[in-house]
PDB file of C-alpha atoms in Angstrom:
ATOM      1  CA  ALA L   1     134.846 112.898  37.342  1.00 69.00           C
ATOM      2  CA  ALA L   2     136.944 113.900  34.371  1.00 81.00           C
ATOM      3  CA  GLY L   3     140.479 114.975  35.170  1.00 93.00           C
ATOM      4  CA  VAL L   4     143.247 116.781  33.353  1.00 96.00           C
ATOM      5  CA  ILE L   5     144.793 114.599  30.671  1.00 97.00           C
ATOM      6  CA  GLN L   6     148.379 114.896  29.562  1.00 98.00           C
ATOM      7  CA  SER L   7     150.131 113.114  26.750  1.00 97.00           C
ATOM      8  CA  PRO L   8     152.488 111.520  26.374  1.00 97.00           C
ATOM      9  CA  ARG L   9     153.148 110.322  29.902  1.00 97.00           C
ATOM     10  CA  HIS L  10     156.787 109.588  29.130  1.00 97.00           C
ATOM     11  CA  LEU L  11     159.031 111.013  26.437  1.00 97.00           C
ATOM     12  CA  ILE L  12     162.657 110.391  25.635  1.00 98.00           C
ATOM     13  CA  LYS L  13     164.476 112.753  23.306  1.00 97.00           C
ATOM     14  CA  GLU L  14     168.024 113.474  22.207  1.00 97.00           C
ATOM     15  CA  LYS L  15     169.744 116.821  22.725  1.00 97.00           C
ATOM     16  CA  ARG L  16     168.769 119.454  20.173  1.00 97.00           C
ATOM     17  CA  GLU L  17     165.564 117.616  19.258  1.00 97.00           C
ATOM     18  CA  THR L  18     162.076 119.041  19.657  1.00 98.00           C
ATOM     19  CA  ALA L  19     159.206 117.835  21.790  1.00 98.00           C
ATOM     20  CA  THR L  20     155.508 118.621  22.002  1.00 98.00           C
ATOM     21  CA  LEU L  21     153.539 118.043  25.177  1.00 98.00           C
ATOM     22  CA  LYS L  22     149.774 118.093  25.153  1.00 98.00           C
ATOM     23  CA  CYS L  23     147.271 118.964  27.843  1.00 98.00           C
ATOM     24  CA  TYR L  24     143.519 118.486  27.861  1.00 97.00           C
ATOM     25  CA  PRO L  25     141.914 120.451  30.698  1.00 95.00           C
ATOM     26  CA  ILE L  26     138.880 119.438  32.680  1.00 94.00           C
ATOM     27  CA  PRO L  27     135.733 120.179  30.620  1.00 92.00           C
ATOM     28  CA  ARG L  28     134.553 123.793  31.010  1.00 86.00           C
ATOM     29  CA  HIS L  29     137.850 124.875  32.542  1.00 88.00           C
ATOM     30  CA  ASP L  30     139.058 127.966  30.747  1.00 86.00           C
ATOM     31  CA  THR L  31     142.541 128.386  32.204  1.00 88.00           C
ATOM     32  CA  VAL L  32     145.569 126.189  31.649  1.00 92.00           C
ATOM     33  CA  TYR L  33     148.923 126.364  33.413  1.00 92.00           C
ATOM     34  CA  TRP L  34     152.224 124.690  32.618  1.00 95.00           C
ATOM     35  CA  TYR L  35     154.792 123.821  35.277  1.00 95.00           C
ATOM     36  CA  GLN L  36     158.246 122.274  35.157  1.00 96.00           C
ATOM     37  CA  GLN L  37     159.386 120.219  38.137  1.00 94.00           C
ATOM     38  CA  GLY L  38     162.962 119.020  38.379  1.00 92.00           C
ATOM     39  CA  PRO L  39     163.984 116.211  40.754  1.00 88.00           C
ATOM     40  CA  GLY L  40     163.492 117.324  44.345  1.00 86.00           C
ATOM     41  CA  GLN L  41     162.305 120.755  43.220  1.00 89.00           C
ATOM     42  CA  ASP L  42     159.041 122.630  43.547  1.00 88.00           C
ATOM     43  CA  PRO L  43     156.898 123.122  40.444  1.00 90.00           C
ATOM     44  CA  GLN L  44     158.175 126.126  38.500  1.00 90.00           C
ATOM     45  CA  PHE L  45     155.502 128.097  36.716  1.00 89.00           C
ATOM     46  CA  LEU L  46     156.171 128.373  32.993  1.00 93.00           C
ATOM     47  CA  ILE L  47     153.148 129.936  31.343  1.00 92.00           C
ATOM     48  CA  SER L  48     149.365 130.148  31.546  1.00 89.00           C
ATOM     49  CA  PHE L  49     146.479 130.718  29.179  1.00 90.00           C
ATOM     50  CA  TYR L  50     143.041 132.117  29.885  1.00 85.00           C
ATOM     51  CA  GLU L  51     140.356 131.872  27.235  1.00 84.00           C
ATOM     52  CA  LYS L  52     142.979 130.939  24.621  1.00 87.00           C
ATOM     53  CA  MET L  53     145.114 133.991  25.304  1.00 88.00           C
ATOM     54  CA  GLN L  54     148.408 133.970  27.163  1.00 88.00           C
ATOM     55  CA  SER L  55     147.634 135.345  30.601  1.00 81.00           C
ATOM     56  CA  ASP L  56     150.937 135.149  32.383  1.00 82.00           C
ATOM     57  CA  LYS L  57     154.497 134.104  31.774  1.00 85.00           C
ATOM     58  CA  GLY L  58     156.972 132.682  34.239  1.00 85.00           C
ATOM     59  CA  SER L  59     160.376 131.132  33.802  1.00 86.00           C
ATOM     60  CA  ILE L  60     159.745 129.716  30.361  1.00 92.00           C
ATOM     61  CA  PRO L  61     162.870 129.621  28.162  1.00 94.00           C
ATOM     62  CA  ASP L  62     162.746 131.299  24.757  1.00 95.00           C
ATOM     63  CA  ARG L  63     163.214 127.837  23.220  1.00 97.00           C
ATOM     64  CA  PHE L  64     159.778 126.895  24.507  1.00 97.00           C
ATOM     65  CA  SER L  65     156.449 128.107  23.232  1.00 96.00           C
ATOM     66  CA  ALA L  66     152.887 127.223  24.047  1.00 97.00           C
ATOM     67  CA  GLN L  67     149.386 127.910  22.940  1.00 96.00           C
ATOM     68  CA  GLN L  68     145.807 127.136  23.838  1.00 95.00           C
ATOM     69  CA  PHE L  69     143.488 126.040  21.089  1.00 95.00           C
ATOM     70  CA  SER L  70     139.811 126.681  20.420  1.00 93.00           C
ATOM     71  CA  ASP L  71     138.864 123.467  22.248  1.00 93.00           C
ATOM     72  CA  TYR L  72     140.901 124.720  25.259  1.00 93.00           C
ATOM     73  CA  HIS L  73     143.544 122.059  24.996  1.00 95.00           C
ATOM     74  CA  SER L  74     147.084 123.341  25.183  1.00 97.00           C
ATOM     75  CA  GLU L  75     150.421 122.317  23.734  1.00 98.00           C
ATOM     76  CA  LEU L  76     153.889 123.072  25.015  1.00 98.00           C
ATOM     77  CA  ASN L  77     156.484 123.066  22.239  1.00 98.00           C
ATOM     78  CA  MET L  78     160.086 122.629  23.238  1.00 97.00           C
ATOM     79  CA  SER L  79     162.910 123.058  20.757  1.00 97.00           C
ATOM     80  CA  SER L  80     166.703 122.648  20.885  1.00 97.00           C
ATOM     81  CA  LEU L  81     166.303 120.395  23.905  1.00 97.00           C
ATOM     82  CA  GLU L  82     169.039 120.450  26.505  1.00 97.00           C
ATOM     83  CA  LEU L  83     169.953 117.921  29.187  1.00 96.00           C
ATOM     84  CA  GLY L  84     168.641 120.350  31.801  1.00 95.00           C
ATOM     85  CA  ASP L  85     165.172 120.209  30.293  1.00 97.00           C
ATOM     86  CA  SER L  86     164.739 116.720  31.727  1.00 97.00           C
ATOM     87  CA  ALA L  87     161.928 117.080  34.242  1.00 97.00           C
ATOM     88  CA  LEU L  88     158.319 116.359  35.013  1.00 96.00           C
ATOM     89  CA  TYR L  89     156.030 118.740  33.155  1.00 97.00           C
ATOM     90  CA  PHE L  90     152.660 119.292  34.748  1.00 97.00           C
ATOM     91  CA  CYS L  91     149.652 120.901  33.233  1.00 97.00           C
ATOM     92  CA  ALA L  92     146.909 122.215  35.488  1.00 94.00           C
ATOM     93  CA  SER L  93     143.524 123.704  34.752  1.00 92.00           C
ATOM     94  CA  SER L  94     141.068 125.902  36.584  1.00 87.00           C
ATOM     95  CA  SER L  95     137.724 127.533  35.979  1.00 83.00           C
ATOM     96  CA  SER L  96     136.756 131.154  36.357  1.00 74.00           C
ATOM     97  CA  GLU L  97     133.030 130.554  36.212  1.00 59.00           C
ATOM     98  CA  ALA L  98     130.530 129.686  38.982  1.00 47.00           C
ATOM     99  CA  GLY L  99     129.925 133.219  40.150  1.00 40.00           C
ATOM    100  CA  GLY L 100     133.451 134.372  40.487  1.00 43.00           C
ATOM    101  CA  PRO L 101     137.120 133.595  40.111  1.00 46.00           C
ATOM    102  CA  SER L 102     138.259 130.186  41.118  1.00 55.00           C
ATOM    103  CA  ASN L 103     141.952 129.794  41.653  1.00 67.00           C
ATOM    104  CA  GLU L 104     141.853 126.092  42.445  1.00 81.00           C
ATOM    105  CA  GLN L 105     144.106 124.295  40.039  1.00 88.00           C
ATOM    106  CA  PHE L 106     143.722 120.649  39.182  1.00 91.00           C
ATOM    107  CA  PHE L 107     146.910 119.001  38.071  1.00 94.00           C
ATOM    108  CA  GLY L 108     147.341 116.436  35.349  1.00 96.00           C
ATOM    109  CA  PRO L 109     149.474 113.315  35.865  1.00 95.00           C
ATOM    110  CA  GLY L 110     152.478 114.953  34.240  1.00 96.00           C
ATOM    111  CA  THR L 111     154.771 114.131  31.352  1.00 97.00           C
ATOM    112  CA  ARG L 112     158.204 112.865  32.270  1.00 97.00           C
ATOM    113  CA  LEU L 113     160.672 114.184  29.713  1.00 97.00           C
ATOM    114  CA  THR L 114     164.127 112.681  29.554  1.00 97.00           C
ATOM    115  CA  VAL L 115     166.718 114.338  27.338  1.00 97.00           C
ATOM    116  CA  LEU L 116     169.722 112.157  26.525  1.00 96.00           C
TER     117      LEU L 116
ATOM    118  CA  GLY H   1     157.461 139.471  41.658  1.00 70.00           C
ATOM    119  CA  GLU H   2     155.834 137.157  44.150  1.00 77.00           C
ATOM    120  CA  ASN H   3     158.129 135.075  46.324  1.00 89.00           C
ATOM    121  CA  VAL H   4     157.022 132.295  48.643  1.00 94.00           C
ATOM    122  CA  GLU H   5     159.275 130.931  51.363  1.00 96.00           C
ATOM    123  CA  GLN H   6     158.507 127.661  53.087  1.00 97.00           C
ATOM    124  CA  HIS H   7     159.931 126.124  56.249  1.00 97.00           C
ATOM    125  CA  PRO H   8     161.098 123.651  57.277  1.00 97.00           C
ATOM    126  CA  SER H   9     162.454 121.848  54.237  1.00 95.00           C
ATOM    127  CA  THR H  10     162.324 118.531  56.086  1.00 96.00           C
ATOM    128  CA  LEU H  11     160.153 117.530  59.013  1.00 97.00           C
ATOM    129  CA  SER H  12     160.173 114.242  60.868  1.00 97.00           C
ATOM    130  CA  VAL H  13     157.483 113.435  63.441  1.00 97.00           C
ATOM    131  CA  GLN H  14     156.293 110.425  65.360  1.00 97.00           C
ATOM    132  CA  GLU H  15     152.967 108.919  64.383  1.00 97.00           C
ATOM    133  CA  GLY H  16     150.199 110.660  66.318  1.00 97.00           C
ATOM    134  CA  ASP H  17     152.124 113.887  66.785  1.00 97.00           C
ATOM    135  CA  SER H  18     151.277 117.163  65.072  1.00 97.00           C
ATOM    136  CA  ALA H  19     153.158 118.702  62.169  1.00 98.00           C
ATOM    137  CA  VAL H  20     153.309 122.397  61.327  1.00 98.00           C
ATOM    138  CA  ILE H  21     154.613 123.878  58.091  1.00 98.00           C
ATOM    139  CA  LYS H  22     154.976 127.635  57.663  1.00 98.00           C
ATOM    140  CA  CYS H  23     155.059 129.871  54.608  1.00 98.00           C
ATOM    141  CA  THR H  24     155.516 133.548  53.957  1.00 97.00           C
ATOM    142  CA  TYR H  25     154.688 135.464  50.821  1.00 96.00           C
ATOM    143  CA  SER H  26     155.803 138.812  49.496  1.00 94.00           C
ATOM    144  CA  ASP H  27     152.988 140.125  47.288  1.00 90.00           C
ATOM    145  CA  SER H  28     150.207 141.621  49.399  1.00 89.00           C
ATOM    146  CA  ALA H  29     147.873 141.255  46.392  1.00 86.00           C
ATOM    147  CA  SER H  30     147.908 137.474  46.837  1.00 88.00           C
ATOM    148  CA  ASN H  31     144.421 136.359  47.700  1.00 86.00           C
ATOM    149  CA  TYR H  32     144.385 132.575  47.536  1.00 88.00           C
ATOM    150  CA  PHE H  33     146.647 130.140  49.361  1.00 93.00           C
ATOM    151  CA  PRO H  34     146.439 126.443  48.478  1.00 93.00           C
ATOM    152  CA  TRP H  35     148.382 123.586  50.000  1.00 96.00           C
ATOM    153  CA  TYR H  36     149.350 120.608  47.897  1.00 95.00           C
ATOM    154  CA  LYS H  37     150.510 117.126  48.857  1.00 96.00           C
ATOM    155  CA  GLN H  38     152.768 115.357  46.410  1.00 95.00           C
ATOM    156  CA  GLU H  39     153.837 111.755  46.655  1.00 93.00           C
ATOM    157  CA  LEU H  40     156.903 110.571  44.803  1.00 87.00           C
ATOM    158  CA  GLY H  41     156.428 110.699  41.036  1.00 85.00           C
ATOM    159  CA  LYS H  42     152.796 111.753  41.311  1.00 91.00           C
ATOM    160  CA  ARG H  43     150.928 114.955  40.684  1.00 93.00           C
ATOM    161  CA  PRO H  44     150.399 117.612  43.363  1.00 93.00           C
ATOM    162  CA  GLN H  45     147.020 117.093  45.013  1.00 94.00           C
ATOM    163  CA  LEU H  46     145.166 119.960  46.661  1.00 92.00           C
ATOM    164  CA  ILE H  47     144.520 119.128  50.318  1.00 95.00           C
ATOM    165  CA  ILE H  48     143.219 122.426  51.659  1.00 95.00           C
ATOM    166  CA  ASP H  49     143.082 126.061  50.639  1.00 92.00           C
ATOM    167  CA  ILE H  50     142.240 129.406  52.192  1.00 91.00           C
ATOM    168  CA  ARG H  51     141.205 132.736  50.736  1.00 87.00           C
ATOM    169  CA  SER H  52     142.352 136.108  51.940  1.00 80.00           C
ATOM    170  CA  ASN H  53     139.020 136.974  53.568  1.00 81.00           C
ATOM    171  CA  VAL H  54     139.308 134.072  56.016  1.00 82.00           C
ATOM    172  CA  GLY H  55     141.728 133.620  58.898  1.00 90.00           C
ATOM    173  CA  GLU H  56     141.413 129.908  59.512  1.00 94.00           C
ATOM    174  CA  LYS H  57     139.986 126.821  57.849  1.00 94.00           C
ATOM    175  CA  LYS H  58     139.809 123.259  59.078  1.00 95.00           C
ATOM    176  CA  ASP H  59     139.101 119.953  57.380  1.00 94.00           C
ATOM    177  CA  GLN H  60     139.289 116.964  59.734  1.00 95.00           C
ATOM    178  CA  ARG H  61     142.954 116.565  60.748  1.00 97.00           C
ATOM    179  CA  ILE H  62     144.160 119.416  58.550  1.00 98.00           C
ATOM    180  CA  ALA H  63     143.905 123.117  59.268  1.00 97.00           C
ATOM    181  CA  VAL H  64     145.345 126.230  57.682  1.00 97.00           C
ATOM    182  CA  THR H  65     145.754 129.663  59.250  1.00 97.00           C
ATOM    183  CA  LEU H  66     146.392 132.931  57.457  1.00 96.00           C
ATOM    184  CA  ASN H  67     147.802 136.168  58.835  1.00 95.00           C
ATOM    185  CA  LYS H  68     147.425 138.766  56.080  1.00 92.00           C
ATOM    186  CA  THR H  69     149.125 141.509  58.045  1.00 93.00           C
ATOM    187  CA  ALA H  70     152.251 139.448  58.548  1.00 94.00           C
ATOM    188  CA  LYS H  71     151.858 137.761  55.135  1.00 95.00           C
ATOM    189  CA  HIS H  72     152.266 134.277  56.439  1.00 95.00           C
ATOM    190  CA  PHE H  73     150.166 131.144  56.489  1.00 97.00           C
ATOM    191  CA  SER H  74     150.607 127.745  58.078  1.00 98.00           C
ATOM    192  CA  LEU H  75     149.501 124.161  57.618  1.00 98.00           C
ATOM    193  CA  HIS H  76     148.699 122.110  60.705  1.00 98.00           C
ATOM    194  CA  ILE H  77     148.300 118.347  60.565  1.00 98.00           C
ATOM    195  CA  THR H  78     147.158 116.670  63.759  1.00 97.00           C
ATOM    196  CA  GLU H  79     147.299 112.983  64.704  1.00 97.00           C
ATOM    197  CA  THR H  80     149.752 112.300  61.900  1.00 98.00           C
ATOM    198  CA  GLN H  81     149.723 108.921  60.205  1.00 97.00           C
ATOM    199  CA  PRO H  82     152.417 107.172  58.100  1.00 95.00           C
ATOM    200  CA  GLU H  83     150.352 107.833  54.962  1.00 95.00           C
ATOM    201  CA  ASP H  84     150.760 111.558  55.583  1.00 97.00           C
ATOM    202  CA  SER H  85     154.413 111.142  54.585  1.00 97.00           C
ATOM    203  CA  ALA H  86     154.915 113.144  51.385  1.00 96.00           C
ATOM    204  CA  VAL H  87     156.168 116.484  50.136  1.00 95.00           C
ATOM    205  CA  TYR H  88     153.880 119.390  50.971  1.00 97.00           C
ATOM    206  CA  PHE H  89     153.894 122.592  48.948  1.00 95.00           C
ATOM    207  CA  CYS H  90     152.338 125.881  49.924  1.00 96.00           C
ATOM    208  CA  ALA H  91     151.471 128.379  47.233  1.00 93.00           C
ATOM    209  CA  ALA H  92     150.281 131.940  46.886  1.00 91.00           C
ATOM    210  CA  SER H  93     148.049 132.981  44.050  1.00 86.00           C
ATOM    211  CA  ILE H  94     147.094 136.364  42.631  1.00 78.00           C
ATOM    212  CA  ASN H  95     144.716 137.270  39.881  1.00 69.00           C
ATOM    213  CA  PRO H  96     146.151 139.432  37.156  1.00 54.00           C
ATOM    214  CA  THR H  97     143.960 140.228  34.208  1.00 54.00           C
ATOM    215  CA  GLY H  98     142.502 136.869  33.256  1.00 53.00           C
ATOM    216  CA  GLY H  99     143.758 133.658  34.769  1.00 58.00           C
ATOM    217  CA  PHE H 100     145.727 133.317  37.973  1.00 67.00           C
ATOM    218  CA  LYS H 101     149.379 133.275  38.836  1.00 76.00           C
ATOM    219  CA  THR H 102     150.480 130.751  41.436  1.00 83.00           C
ATOM    220  CA  ILE H 103     153.914 130.658  42.999  1.00 87.00           C
ATOM    221  CA  PHE H 104     154.932 127.593  44.975  1.00 90.00           C
ATOM    222  CA  GLY H 105     157.107 127.330  48.020  1.00 93.00           C
ATOM    223  CA  ALA H 106     160.133 125.047  47.873  1.00 93.00           C
ATOM    224  CA  GLY H 107     158.316 122.211  49.618  1.00 94.00           C
ATOM    225  CA  THR H 108     158.536 120.378  52.934  1.00 96.00           C
ATOM    226  CA  ARG H 109     159.348 116.701  53.017  1.00 96.00           C
ATOM    227  CA  LEU H 110     157.331 115.202  55.878  1.00 97.00           C
ATOM    228  CA  PHE H 111     158.294 111.874  57.377  1.00 97.00           C
ATOM    229  CA  VAL H 112     155.863 110.250  59.799  1.00 97.00           C
ATOM    230  CA  LYS H 113     157.521 107.472  61.736  1.00 95.00           C
ATOM    231  CA  ALA H 114     155.359 104.564  62.835  1.00 91.00           C
TER     232      ALA H 114
END
């Protein structure tokens, strides 16, 4: 079965650079979530999109922005990178169809961002 | 906002013993409670979930209980095996307008000793 795809899998950037992370949800999933997970930490919710509209916002810094496109893929744009942005970034997707809401989130493999 | 507390942070058991992880949540509107298993450097994998209209759910060696009144839920793993060693996260999810908001607990690192 198709899973959530994230690219790139690894990314190394310098401080103050920008980075773009991409997420391709499972086909027919209409909701995308972004999480940031630091070493030894739980996944911190950043932002989510439902039907291409932002549905909720968590602890996403103002330096970050995201959007969901017409094909439901999503991109997380990160500017003025800081050392503390080094983390695993997970994208997850879920579907609200099949007769009712479905909260189950399927996680992608993550993008490991290292800021030097 | 929603807050999820998880205990213990570390749990060490002997192979074959049971393991119990407990979580509490603050937002009574939460209606979906998944549990994820995460191995080092890998993605969180859903292992079991429970909805607010159910008090208990079991899947082979794994069971989850939910007490809505007390706002707590627990994961029970019986007959633990070394491959159960991982970090386990509980989460509580609510459904605002469109999409769902999920807040994770801090995680429990489970060690199963052979």
